[in-house]
Each structure stands twice: as C-alpha cells, then as structure tokens.
XYZ file of C-alpha atoms in Angstrom:
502
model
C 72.588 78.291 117.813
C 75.594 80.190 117.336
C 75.572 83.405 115.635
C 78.445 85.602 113.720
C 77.209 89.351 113.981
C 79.995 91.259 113.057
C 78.104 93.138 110.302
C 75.418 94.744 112.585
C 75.128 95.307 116.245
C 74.611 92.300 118.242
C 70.647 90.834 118.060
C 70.347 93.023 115.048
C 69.927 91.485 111.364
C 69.567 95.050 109.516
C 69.061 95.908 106.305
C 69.106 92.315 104.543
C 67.473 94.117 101.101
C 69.596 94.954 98.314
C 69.582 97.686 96.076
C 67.341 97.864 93.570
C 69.168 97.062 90.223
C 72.311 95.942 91.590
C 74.275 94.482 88.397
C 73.361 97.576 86.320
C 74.874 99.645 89.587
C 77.805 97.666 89.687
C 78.634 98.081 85.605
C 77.524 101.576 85.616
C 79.668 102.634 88.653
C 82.829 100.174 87.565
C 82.579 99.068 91.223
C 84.613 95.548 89.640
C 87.778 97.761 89.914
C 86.775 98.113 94.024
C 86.165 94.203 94.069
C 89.298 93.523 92.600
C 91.479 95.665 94.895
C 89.571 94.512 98.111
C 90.283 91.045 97.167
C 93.601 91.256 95.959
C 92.918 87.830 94.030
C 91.333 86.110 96.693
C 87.733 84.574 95.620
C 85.938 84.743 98.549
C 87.055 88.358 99.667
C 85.901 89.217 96.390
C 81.950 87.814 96.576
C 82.078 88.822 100.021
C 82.890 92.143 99.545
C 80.261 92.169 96.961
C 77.419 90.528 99.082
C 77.862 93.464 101.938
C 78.323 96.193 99.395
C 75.139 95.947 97.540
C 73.303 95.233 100.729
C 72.988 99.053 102.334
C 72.739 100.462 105.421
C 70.086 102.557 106.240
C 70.267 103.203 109.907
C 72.658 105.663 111.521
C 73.646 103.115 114.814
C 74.140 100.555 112.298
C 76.361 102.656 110.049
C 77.990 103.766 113.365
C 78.877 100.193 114.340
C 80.026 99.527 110.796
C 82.717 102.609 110.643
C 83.773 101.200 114.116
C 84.342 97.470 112.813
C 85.954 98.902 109.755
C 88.218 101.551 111.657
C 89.418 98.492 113.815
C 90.086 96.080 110.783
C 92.201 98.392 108.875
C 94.080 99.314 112.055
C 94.540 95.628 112.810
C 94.795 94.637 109.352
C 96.696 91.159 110.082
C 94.376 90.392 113.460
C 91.198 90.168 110.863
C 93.571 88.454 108.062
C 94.441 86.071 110.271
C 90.667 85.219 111.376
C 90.068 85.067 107.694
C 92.518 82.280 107.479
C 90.969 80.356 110.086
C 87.936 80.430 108.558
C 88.841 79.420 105.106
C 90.951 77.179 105.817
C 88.414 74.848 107.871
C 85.751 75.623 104.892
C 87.760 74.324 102.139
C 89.146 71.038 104.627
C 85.218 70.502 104.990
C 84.714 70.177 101.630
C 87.306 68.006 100.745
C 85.461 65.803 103.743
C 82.296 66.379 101.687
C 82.953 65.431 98.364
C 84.206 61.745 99.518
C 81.305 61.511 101.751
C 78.833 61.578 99.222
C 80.062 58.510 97.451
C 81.377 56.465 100.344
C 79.598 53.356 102.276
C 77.714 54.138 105.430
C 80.858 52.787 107.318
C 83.616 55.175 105.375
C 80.968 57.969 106.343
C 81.081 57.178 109.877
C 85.289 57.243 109.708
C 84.740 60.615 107.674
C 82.760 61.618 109.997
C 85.031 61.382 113.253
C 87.783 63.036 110.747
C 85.436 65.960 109.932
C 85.385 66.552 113.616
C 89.221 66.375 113.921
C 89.354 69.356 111.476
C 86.341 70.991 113.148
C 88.228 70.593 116.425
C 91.348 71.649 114.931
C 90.093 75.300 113.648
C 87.874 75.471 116.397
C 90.559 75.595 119.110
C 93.163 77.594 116.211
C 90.217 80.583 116.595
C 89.633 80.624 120.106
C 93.653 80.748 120.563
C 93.839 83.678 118.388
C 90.737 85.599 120.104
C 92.815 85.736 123.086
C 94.503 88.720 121.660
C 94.696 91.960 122.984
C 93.431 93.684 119.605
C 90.268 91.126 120.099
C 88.735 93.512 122.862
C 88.800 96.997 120.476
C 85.410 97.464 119.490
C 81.969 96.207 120.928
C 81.339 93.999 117.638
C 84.539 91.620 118.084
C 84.402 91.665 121.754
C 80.716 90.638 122.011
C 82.007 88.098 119.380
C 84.242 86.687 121.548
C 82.411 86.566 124.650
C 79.313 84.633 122.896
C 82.335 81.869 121.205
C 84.113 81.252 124.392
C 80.694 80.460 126.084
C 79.346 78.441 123.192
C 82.571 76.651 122.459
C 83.729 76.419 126.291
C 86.492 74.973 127.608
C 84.592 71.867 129.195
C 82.618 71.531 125.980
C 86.172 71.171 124.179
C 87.761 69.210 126.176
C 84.634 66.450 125.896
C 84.548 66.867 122.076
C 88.249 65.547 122.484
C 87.726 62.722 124.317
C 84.470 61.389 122.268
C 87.104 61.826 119.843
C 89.950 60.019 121.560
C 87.603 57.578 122.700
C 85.990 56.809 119.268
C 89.357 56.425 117.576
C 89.373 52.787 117.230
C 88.282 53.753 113.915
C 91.201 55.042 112.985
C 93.664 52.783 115.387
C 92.105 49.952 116.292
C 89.748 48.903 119.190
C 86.457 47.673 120.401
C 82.699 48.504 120.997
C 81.733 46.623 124.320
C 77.852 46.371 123.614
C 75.201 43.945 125.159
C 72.070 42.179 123.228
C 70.100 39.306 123.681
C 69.055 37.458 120.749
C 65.270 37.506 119.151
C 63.340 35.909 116.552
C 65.047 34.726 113.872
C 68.378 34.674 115.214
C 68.017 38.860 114.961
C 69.674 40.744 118.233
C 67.989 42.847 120.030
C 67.831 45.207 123.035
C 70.882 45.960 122.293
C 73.184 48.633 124.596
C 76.664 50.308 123.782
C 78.000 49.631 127.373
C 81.755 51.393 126.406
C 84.560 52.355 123.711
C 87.731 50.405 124.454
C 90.479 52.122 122.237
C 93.425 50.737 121.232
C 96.101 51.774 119.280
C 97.223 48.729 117.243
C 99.490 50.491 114.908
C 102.183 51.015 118.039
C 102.104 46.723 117.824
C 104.531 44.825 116.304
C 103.610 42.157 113.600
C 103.342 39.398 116.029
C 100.941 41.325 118.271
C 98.614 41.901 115.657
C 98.624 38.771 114.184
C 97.766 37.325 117.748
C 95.061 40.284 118.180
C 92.621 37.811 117.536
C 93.539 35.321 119.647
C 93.883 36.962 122.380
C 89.899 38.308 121.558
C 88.896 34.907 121.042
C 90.211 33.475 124.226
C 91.031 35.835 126.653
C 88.317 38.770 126.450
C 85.800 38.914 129.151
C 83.183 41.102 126.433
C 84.023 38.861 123.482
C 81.673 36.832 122.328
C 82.140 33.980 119.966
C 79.230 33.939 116.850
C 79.281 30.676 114.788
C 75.979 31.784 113.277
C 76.058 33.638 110.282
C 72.626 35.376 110.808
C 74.279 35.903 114.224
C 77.451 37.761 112.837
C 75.677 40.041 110.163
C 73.399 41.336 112.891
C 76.174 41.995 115.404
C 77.787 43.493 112.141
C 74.917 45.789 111.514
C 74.435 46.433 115.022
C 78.077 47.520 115.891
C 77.674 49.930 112.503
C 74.740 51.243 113.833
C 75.685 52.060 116.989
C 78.729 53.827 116.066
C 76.840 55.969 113.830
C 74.410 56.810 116.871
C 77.505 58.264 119.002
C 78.365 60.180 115.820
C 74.898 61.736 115.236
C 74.866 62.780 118.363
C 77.731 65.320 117.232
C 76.052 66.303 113.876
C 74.190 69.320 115.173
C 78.035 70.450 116.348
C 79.424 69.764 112.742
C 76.389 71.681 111.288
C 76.763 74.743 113.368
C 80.436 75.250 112.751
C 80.100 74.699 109.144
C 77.716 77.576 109.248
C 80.094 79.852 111.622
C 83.297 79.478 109.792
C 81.282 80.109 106.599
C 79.686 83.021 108.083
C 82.761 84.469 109.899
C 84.570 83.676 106.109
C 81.869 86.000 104.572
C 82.026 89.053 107.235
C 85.584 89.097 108.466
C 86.076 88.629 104.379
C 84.446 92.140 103.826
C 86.759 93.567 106.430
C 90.102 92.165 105.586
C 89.117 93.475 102.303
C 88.303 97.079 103.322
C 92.037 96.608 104.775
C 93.396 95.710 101.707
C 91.934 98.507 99.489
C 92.995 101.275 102.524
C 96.295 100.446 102.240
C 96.018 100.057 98.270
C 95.224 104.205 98.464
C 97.631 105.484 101.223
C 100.117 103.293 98.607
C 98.902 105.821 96.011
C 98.907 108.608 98.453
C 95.063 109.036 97.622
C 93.034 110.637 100.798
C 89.919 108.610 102.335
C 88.246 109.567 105.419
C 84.762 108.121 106.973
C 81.889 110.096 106.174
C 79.376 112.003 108.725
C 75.735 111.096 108.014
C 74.348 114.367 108.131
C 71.786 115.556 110.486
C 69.931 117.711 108.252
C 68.276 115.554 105.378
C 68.939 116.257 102.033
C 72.344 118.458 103.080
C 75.680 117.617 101.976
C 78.996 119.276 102.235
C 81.509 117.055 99.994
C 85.018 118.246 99.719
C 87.765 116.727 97.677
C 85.695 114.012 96.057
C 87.868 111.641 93.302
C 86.754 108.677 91.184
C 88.208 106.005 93.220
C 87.556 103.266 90.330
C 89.639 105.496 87.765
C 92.209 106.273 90.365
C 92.837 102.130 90.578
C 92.953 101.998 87.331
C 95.258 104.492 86.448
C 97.629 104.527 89.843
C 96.870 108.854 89.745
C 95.268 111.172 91.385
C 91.961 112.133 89.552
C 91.496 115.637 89.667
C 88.837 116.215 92.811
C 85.802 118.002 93.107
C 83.949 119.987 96.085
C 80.205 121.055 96.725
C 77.796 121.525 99.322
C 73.998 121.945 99.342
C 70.607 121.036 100.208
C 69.728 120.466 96.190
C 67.731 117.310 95.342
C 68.260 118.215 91.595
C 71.522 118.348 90.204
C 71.771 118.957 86.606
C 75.585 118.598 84.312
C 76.253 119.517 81.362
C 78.785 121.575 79.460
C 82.067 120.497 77.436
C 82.788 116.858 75.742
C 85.423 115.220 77.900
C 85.446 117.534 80.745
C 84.613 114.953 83.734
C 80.949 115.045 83.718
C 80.467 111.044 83.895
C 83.591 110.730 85.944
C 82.171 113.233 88.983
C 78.549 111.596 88.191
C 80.293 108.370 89.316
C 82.741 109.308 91.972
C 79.284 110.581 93.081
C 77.768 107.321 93.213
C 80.924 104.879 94.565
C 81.157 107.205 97.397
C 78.009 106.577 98.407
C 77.762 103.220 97.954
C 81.373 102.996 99.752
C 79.353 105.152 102.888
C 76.349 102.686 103.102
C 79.047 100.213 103.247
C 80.485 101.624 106.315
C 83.531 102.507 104.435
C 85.881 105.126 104.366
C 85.198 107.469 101.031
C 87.403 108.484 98.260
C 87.502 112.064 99.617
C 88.926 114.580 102.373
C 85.479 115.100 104.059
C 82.204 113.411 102.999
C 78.522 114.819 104.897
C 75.841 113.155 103.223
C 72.903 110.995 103.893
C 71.417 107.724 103.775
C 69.278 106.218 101.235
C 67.308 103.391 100.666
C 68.059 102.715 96.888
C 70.341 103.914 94.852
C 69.667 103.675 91.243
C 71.856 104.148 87.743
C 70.847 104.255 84.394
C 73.941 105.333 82.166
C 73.875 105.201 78.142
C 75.011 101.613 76.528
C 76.316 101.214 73.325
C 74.086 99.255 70.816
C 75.465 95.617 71.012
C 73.780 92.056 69.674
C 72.870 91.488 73.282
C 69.733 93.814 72.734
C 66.711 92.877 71.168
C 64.753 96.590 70.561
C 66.408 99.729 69.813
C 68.688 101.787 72.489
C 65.848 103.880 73.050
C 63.560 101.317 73.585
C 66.287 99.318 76.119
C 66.781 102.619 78.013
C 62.896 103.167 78.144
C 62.632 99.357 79.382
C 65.391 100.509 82.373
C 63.970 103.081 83.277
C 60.903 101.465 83.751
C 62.320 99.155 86.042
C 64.041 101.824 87.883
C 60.592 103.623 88.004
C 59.161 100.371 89.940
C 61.683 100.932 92.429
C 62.204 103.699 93.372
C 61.060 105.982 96.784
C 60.969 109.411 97.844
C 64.440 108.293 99.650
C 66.278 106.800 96.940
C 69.195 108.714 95.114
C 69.197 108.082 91.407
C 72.352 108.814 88.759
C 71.339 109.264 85.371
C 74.184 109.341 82.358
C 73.523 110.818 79.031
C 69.609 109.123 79.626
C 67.192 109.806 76.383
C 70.382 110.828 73.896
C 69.324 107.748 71.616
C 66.460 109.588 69.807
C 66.143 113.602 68.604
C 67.146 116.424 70.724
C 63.605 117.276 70.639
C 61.900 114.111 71.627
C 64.926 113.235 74.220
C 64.426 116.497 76.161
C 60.210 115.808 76.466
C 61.237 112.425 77.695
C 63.780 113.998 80.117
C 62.043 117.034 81.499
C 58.620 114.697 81.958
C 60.482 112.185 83.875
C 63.016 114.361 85.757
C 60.205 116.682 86.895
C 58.168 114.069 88.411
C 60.945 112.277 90.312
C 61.313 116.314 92.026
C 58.321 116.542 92.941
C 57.866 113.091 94.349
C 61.168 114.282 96.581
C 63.379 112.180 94.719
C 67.273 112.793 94.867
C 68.483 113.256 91.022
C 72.065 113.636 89.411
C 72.095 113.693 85.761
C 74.569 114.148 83.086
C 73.141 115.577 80.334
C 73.859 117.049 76.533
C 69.998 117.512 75.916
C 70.920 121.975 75.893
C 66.615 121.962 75.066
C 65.910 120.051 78.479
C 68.508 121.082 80.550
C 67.389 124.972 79.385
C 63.703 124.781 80.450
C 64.634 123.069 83.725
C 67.318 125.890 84.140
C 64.179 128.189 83.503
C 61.863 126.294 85.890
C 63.817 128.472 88.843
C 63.338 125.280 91.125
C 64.342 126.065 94.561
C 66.025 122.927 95.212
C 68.188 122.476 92.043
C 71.641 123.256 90.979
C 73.117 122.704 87.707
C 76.413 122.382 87.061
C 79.126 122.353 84.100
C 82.409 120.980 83.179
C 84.633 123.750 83.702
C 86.104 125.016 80.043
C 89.151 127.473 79.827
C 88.932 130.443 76.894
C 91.319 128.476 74.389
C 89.781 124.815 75.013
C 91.694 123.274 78.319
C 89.296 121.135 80.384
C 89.625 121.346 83.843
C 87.748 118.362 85.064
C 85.828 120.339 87.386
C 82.345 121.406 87.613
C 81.132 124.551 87.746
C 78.156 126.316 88.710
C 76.802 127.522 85.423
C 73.704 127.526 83.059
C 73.311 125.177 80.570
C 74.818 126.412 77.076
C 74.081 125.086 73.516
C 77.122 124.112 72.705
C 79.518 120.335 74.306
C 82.337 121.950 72.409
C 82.660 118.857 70.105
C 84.940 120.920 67.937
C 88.028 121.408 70.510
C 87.893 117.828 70.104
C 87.988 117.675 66.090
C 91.017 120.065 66.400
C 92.820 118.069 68.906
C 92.210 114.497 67.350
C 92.651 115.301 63.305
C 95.134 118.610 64.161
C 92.957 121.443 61.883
C-alpha cells in the first residue's frame, strides 16, 4: 500500500503523540492567530496545520528533515500550492461520488462506481504530470515521494486502468456484456463466464439507429440470446448486474488507496503550503524568522531577537523583541504591571512550538532544545463555564499537568496561584515550583507572588534566573526583561495615574 511520508523521513512514522494538554496550549499561547494566517481561510490548511503542530518532534534527524521540507515549500511556494490543489480537489469530487452512493440501487452504484474512477484517474494522472517538475527533485522527502508514486501508479498500470475504463463504458454509452451460462434447476443460470466487454457508443447514432438497436440484437448478433422465460430474463438480469460489479470490485482496493493518498497528501502538503503562507505573511510585515539550531548542549539556549508572533498578526507591528542565553531550567518574571511579562512568557512558548514544528521562529537566531511536552497553565477569568472556584480550577489544571509531565518537558506558568492570598499563593507556588527543579523540569513563570518569587530568589539555585519587566525612573515600560531581583512592588500606581490622570 501506498504511503505519503512527507512529514518524516521515509519508513519513519515519528512522534505520532501529542502534547499533553493541547487545547489549553493552544488558548493559552493564542496559537488560533498562527492557524488563521497559515490557512489564509482555507479549512483544511487550517486543521492540518493544527494536526502537525500539536504533534512534536522530538528527534533531531526528524526535525532536520522537517526544516528541509519546510525550507523547500516556502521557496517553492506555488509547486506545494499546486499539489494542494490536486489533492483537494479529487477529495471533495469523491465525496460528491459518496453521498449519492449511499442512497442509490446496486446498479447506480456500479455506474458511480466507474465515474469515481474517472475522477480518480483524472487527479491521478493531473499529480504525476505536475511531479515531473524540476522543483520536484529539491529535497530527499519529495523526491523519494515521487519515485515511490511513479512506481506505484506506473505508466502500464495507467494506461490499463484506462482501458478497463474505456472498455466498461457501455455504462455510460451503450454496449454489451458477452457472457456464457448454462441453465440449472429451476430455470436459474449457472456456470456462468464474462467472456468480453463490447462497447459501443450509441449516443454518436442517429434516432433511427437506436430505435433499430434492438433489432439488429435480436436478429443479427452471434452472442445474443433470445429469453422468452421470465425466470430466464431476471436471472440473466441479475447475472449481467453481478458480473459487472465483479470487474468493478476488482478496482476497489485502487479507489480505497487513492482516497487515502490524496487525503493524506491534502493533510501534509496542507501543513506546508501553510508554513508558505504565514512566511510570506511576515516578510509582508518586514518581521524576521529564521530556523532554529537544536542545541547540542541540553538545557542551553542562546535566543536573540525573540517577538510574539501571535500579537505581531494581530496588530500588523513589530513587538518589541527580547534576547537571552543560558543553561537555566528556572526562569522566574516578575516586576511592573503591563511591562511584557505574559507577552515574552508566550513568544517563549509559540517559538517553541513553531521549532518542534520544523518551522522557522519568530526571531533573528533561535538555539534551543527539544522537548517532549510542553505544558501551559495561564490565569482564567472566573466565567459560568466553571463549576468550583478559580483556585480550585487552577488546582484541578495543574493536577492534570502534574500527570503529565517528565523530566524533559518545558512548562509556562502565567500568574499561577494569584486566585487566593499572597500568603497561601506563594506556599502553593514555591512547593510546586521547587519540586518540578529538582525533578529537572524546565520552568518559566510569570509571577506577582513578591513572597514566593523572594524566597526562591534567596534559594541561590544554580540553575535559575529571574527576570523583570524593565521599568524607566518616571514610569515608561520598556517591554523588556531584565535581569533583576524580585521587588515588592508591580507598580499598579503608574497605571492609576495614567488611566484616571491624578
């Protein structure tokens, strides 16, 4: 059976688990905003882009092959788009053929049949035209691609597919099945043989010659065969039926198979016309991406440049970026009230879900690693939806993330534990934080809790760094962060001066 493996190297399946707590990921990190741009519209782009990016990678050759494949498609942007439309296109004539199948007679399914294989046929040949391009033999995924569907759908194969098809078209034009039976018990045939497939194309005939069509049968046909029994005639009836649906069984497993590649090459070619799409959305915007080095030393990173691609999308400008580079597994943010905090805690997170995509990241230079789960739990507002407390709802996340998680997973935590006293929140923080470090757990968290992030600050823990949103003397945010130790104060009253004017 044929199979599309444009995703991961060839005989490979990879990493077929997703992450962990995908939904709350995808609301936490505003990843819709990617979806939407990938997909400009398009409804399949859209799920497929989703299906691959919540599915990770987690080995370096795979996330090699992956940067290749994506390099290539937004290089060759209309080469993939026009694969795309192949693909699509046959899908959605397939289930037009569908839908009238399932209420038709066993006849109509038969002529459905045969026209399900016209459109097969049809897309079938459009791809293999197209792979003959030049920008088909650029990387070892599409060129392995090509090699396997030019020796599963061969030119001999083809070129019989046609002719059964030709052949069988007396369904559609007129003609004859020359078949031979003798005649058993109860006037039933039997031993019956299809001996041949006369077409003939009665709709070139004038009037005349069709109304003499059956003359010319009844007296001058060597294979016809008068029945004056009506037993006689329904069993050559049924038999006839039967037989053509034997020649077009014998084609099913062909139908089957290219349902399942065009859907499959819809889904992965999908993902790449989309990473296309959203590349050329941010050179638009004159917004840097680059692909990101896995980095040989785990638990290093050297980011430089990172944005919030999500808010950039959203508001067509340049977030201001952010740079850092260590081998911290603790990385702790506080300072001012609307200085950027939950912004760089998410253009944190999108990048790396954008690199275990094998995607180019929303930065100048991106060394990081690889991780098997990657985990959010940012603050929700109290809504009808929730049936306990916010405390108790965050408590019930976290639990789940707890379940989860591994001494290789990377978990973003947003204002976590502010739903209850400063007192109580920081316990619940510094118990839980402290155990993910020393299980070797890799932490960002955004934080107000001054008590919590101060005895963590005081902890001197070799591999942490904390962090602030950068505050200028007379109030001006920055929207960077800073290395700095936690202080008491969010400045919540710059804001009180700068909304009410006192």
């Amino acid at each position: 059976m044929f199979k599309v493996e444009l995703l991961y190297p060839a005989g490979e399946t990879g990493n077929t688990k997703k992450y962990g707590m995908p939904q709350d990921m995808e609301k936490d990190l505003n990843l819709k905003v990617l979806y939407d741009a990938m997909a400009k519209g398009d409804e399949e782009i859209y799920n497929a882009c989703r299906q691959v990016m919540t599915t990770p990678i987690t080995e370096e050759k795979h996330l090699r092959f992956r940067q290749q494949m994506v390099s290539d498609a937004v290089n060759n942007q209309e080469f993939y788009e026009e694969i795309y439309r192949i693909a699509n296109e046959a899908l959605k004539q397939i289930e037009k053929q569908g839908k009238r199948n399932r209420e038709s007679s066993k006849t109509m399914q038969i002529y459905e049949s045969l026209s399900l294989l016209l459109v097969l046929l049809k897309y079938a040949n459009q791809l293999k035209s197209h792979l003959r391009s030049s920008q088909a033999e650029q990387t070892d995924g599409m060129m392995h691609f090509v090699e396997q569907y030019r020796e599963y759908y061969s030119d001999d194969f083809a070129e019989d597919l046609q002719q059964m098809i030709e052949d069988m078209s007396f369904l559609m034009q007129g003609g004859r099945l020359v078949m031979t039976a003798g005649v058993s018990g109860g006037l039933k045939c039997g031993n019956a043989i299809v001996n041949c497939l006369v077409p003939v194309d009665y709709r070139q005939m004038g009037k005349t010659r069709q109304r003499l069509r059956k003359v010319m049968l009844r007296f001058f046909s060597p294979e016809a065969v008068m029945l004056n029994e009506t037993a006689l005639k329904q069993e050559a009836a049924l038999m006839e039926e039967n037989g053509l649906h034997h020649v077009v069984q014998m084609y099913q497993g062909f139908i089957k198979e290219f349902q399942e590649l065009f859907f499959h090459l819809r889904t992965q070619i999908g993902f790449y016309v989309g990473c296309g799409n959203l590349y050329r959305k941010l050179r638009h915007l004159n917004m840097q991406a680059s692909f990101p080095i896995l980095c040989r030393q785990e638990g290093n990173v050297d980011i430089r440049d990172l944005y919030e691609v999500s808010m950039a999308l959203t508001t067509l400008k340049n977030p201001v970026p952010n740079s850092f580079s260590d081998s911290c597994r603790l990385h702790v943010i506080s300072g001012a009230n609307q200085g950027g905090k939950s912004t760089f805690l998410r253009s944190v997170g999108i990048a790396q879900v954008m690199m275990q995509a094998g995607m180019f990241v929303p930065a100048t230079y991106y060394e990081g690693n690889l991780y098997d789960n990657i985990l959010t739990h940012f603050t929700r507002r109290e809504d009808c939806t929730m049936n306990s407390g916010r405390l108790v709802e965050e408590m019930k996340r976290m639990d789940r993330i707890i379940s989860r998680i591994t001494s290789q997973s990377l978990v973003l935590l947003n204002e976590s534990f502010a739903s209850t006293t400063e007192k109580e929140g920081s316990q619940i923080a510094e118990n839980i934080i402290q155990a993910l470090y020393d299980s070797g757990v890799h932490v960002f968290i955004v934080t107000h809790l001054f008590a919590f992030a101060s005895q963590m600050y005081g902890k001197k823990l070799p591999q942490a760094r904390f962090f602030s949103a950068e505050r200028k003397d007379d109030g001006t945010r920055t929207f960077r962060m800073i290395d700095h130790e936690p202080t008491e104060t969010s400045y919540g009253l710059d804001l009180f001066r700068e909304i009410v004017g006192v």
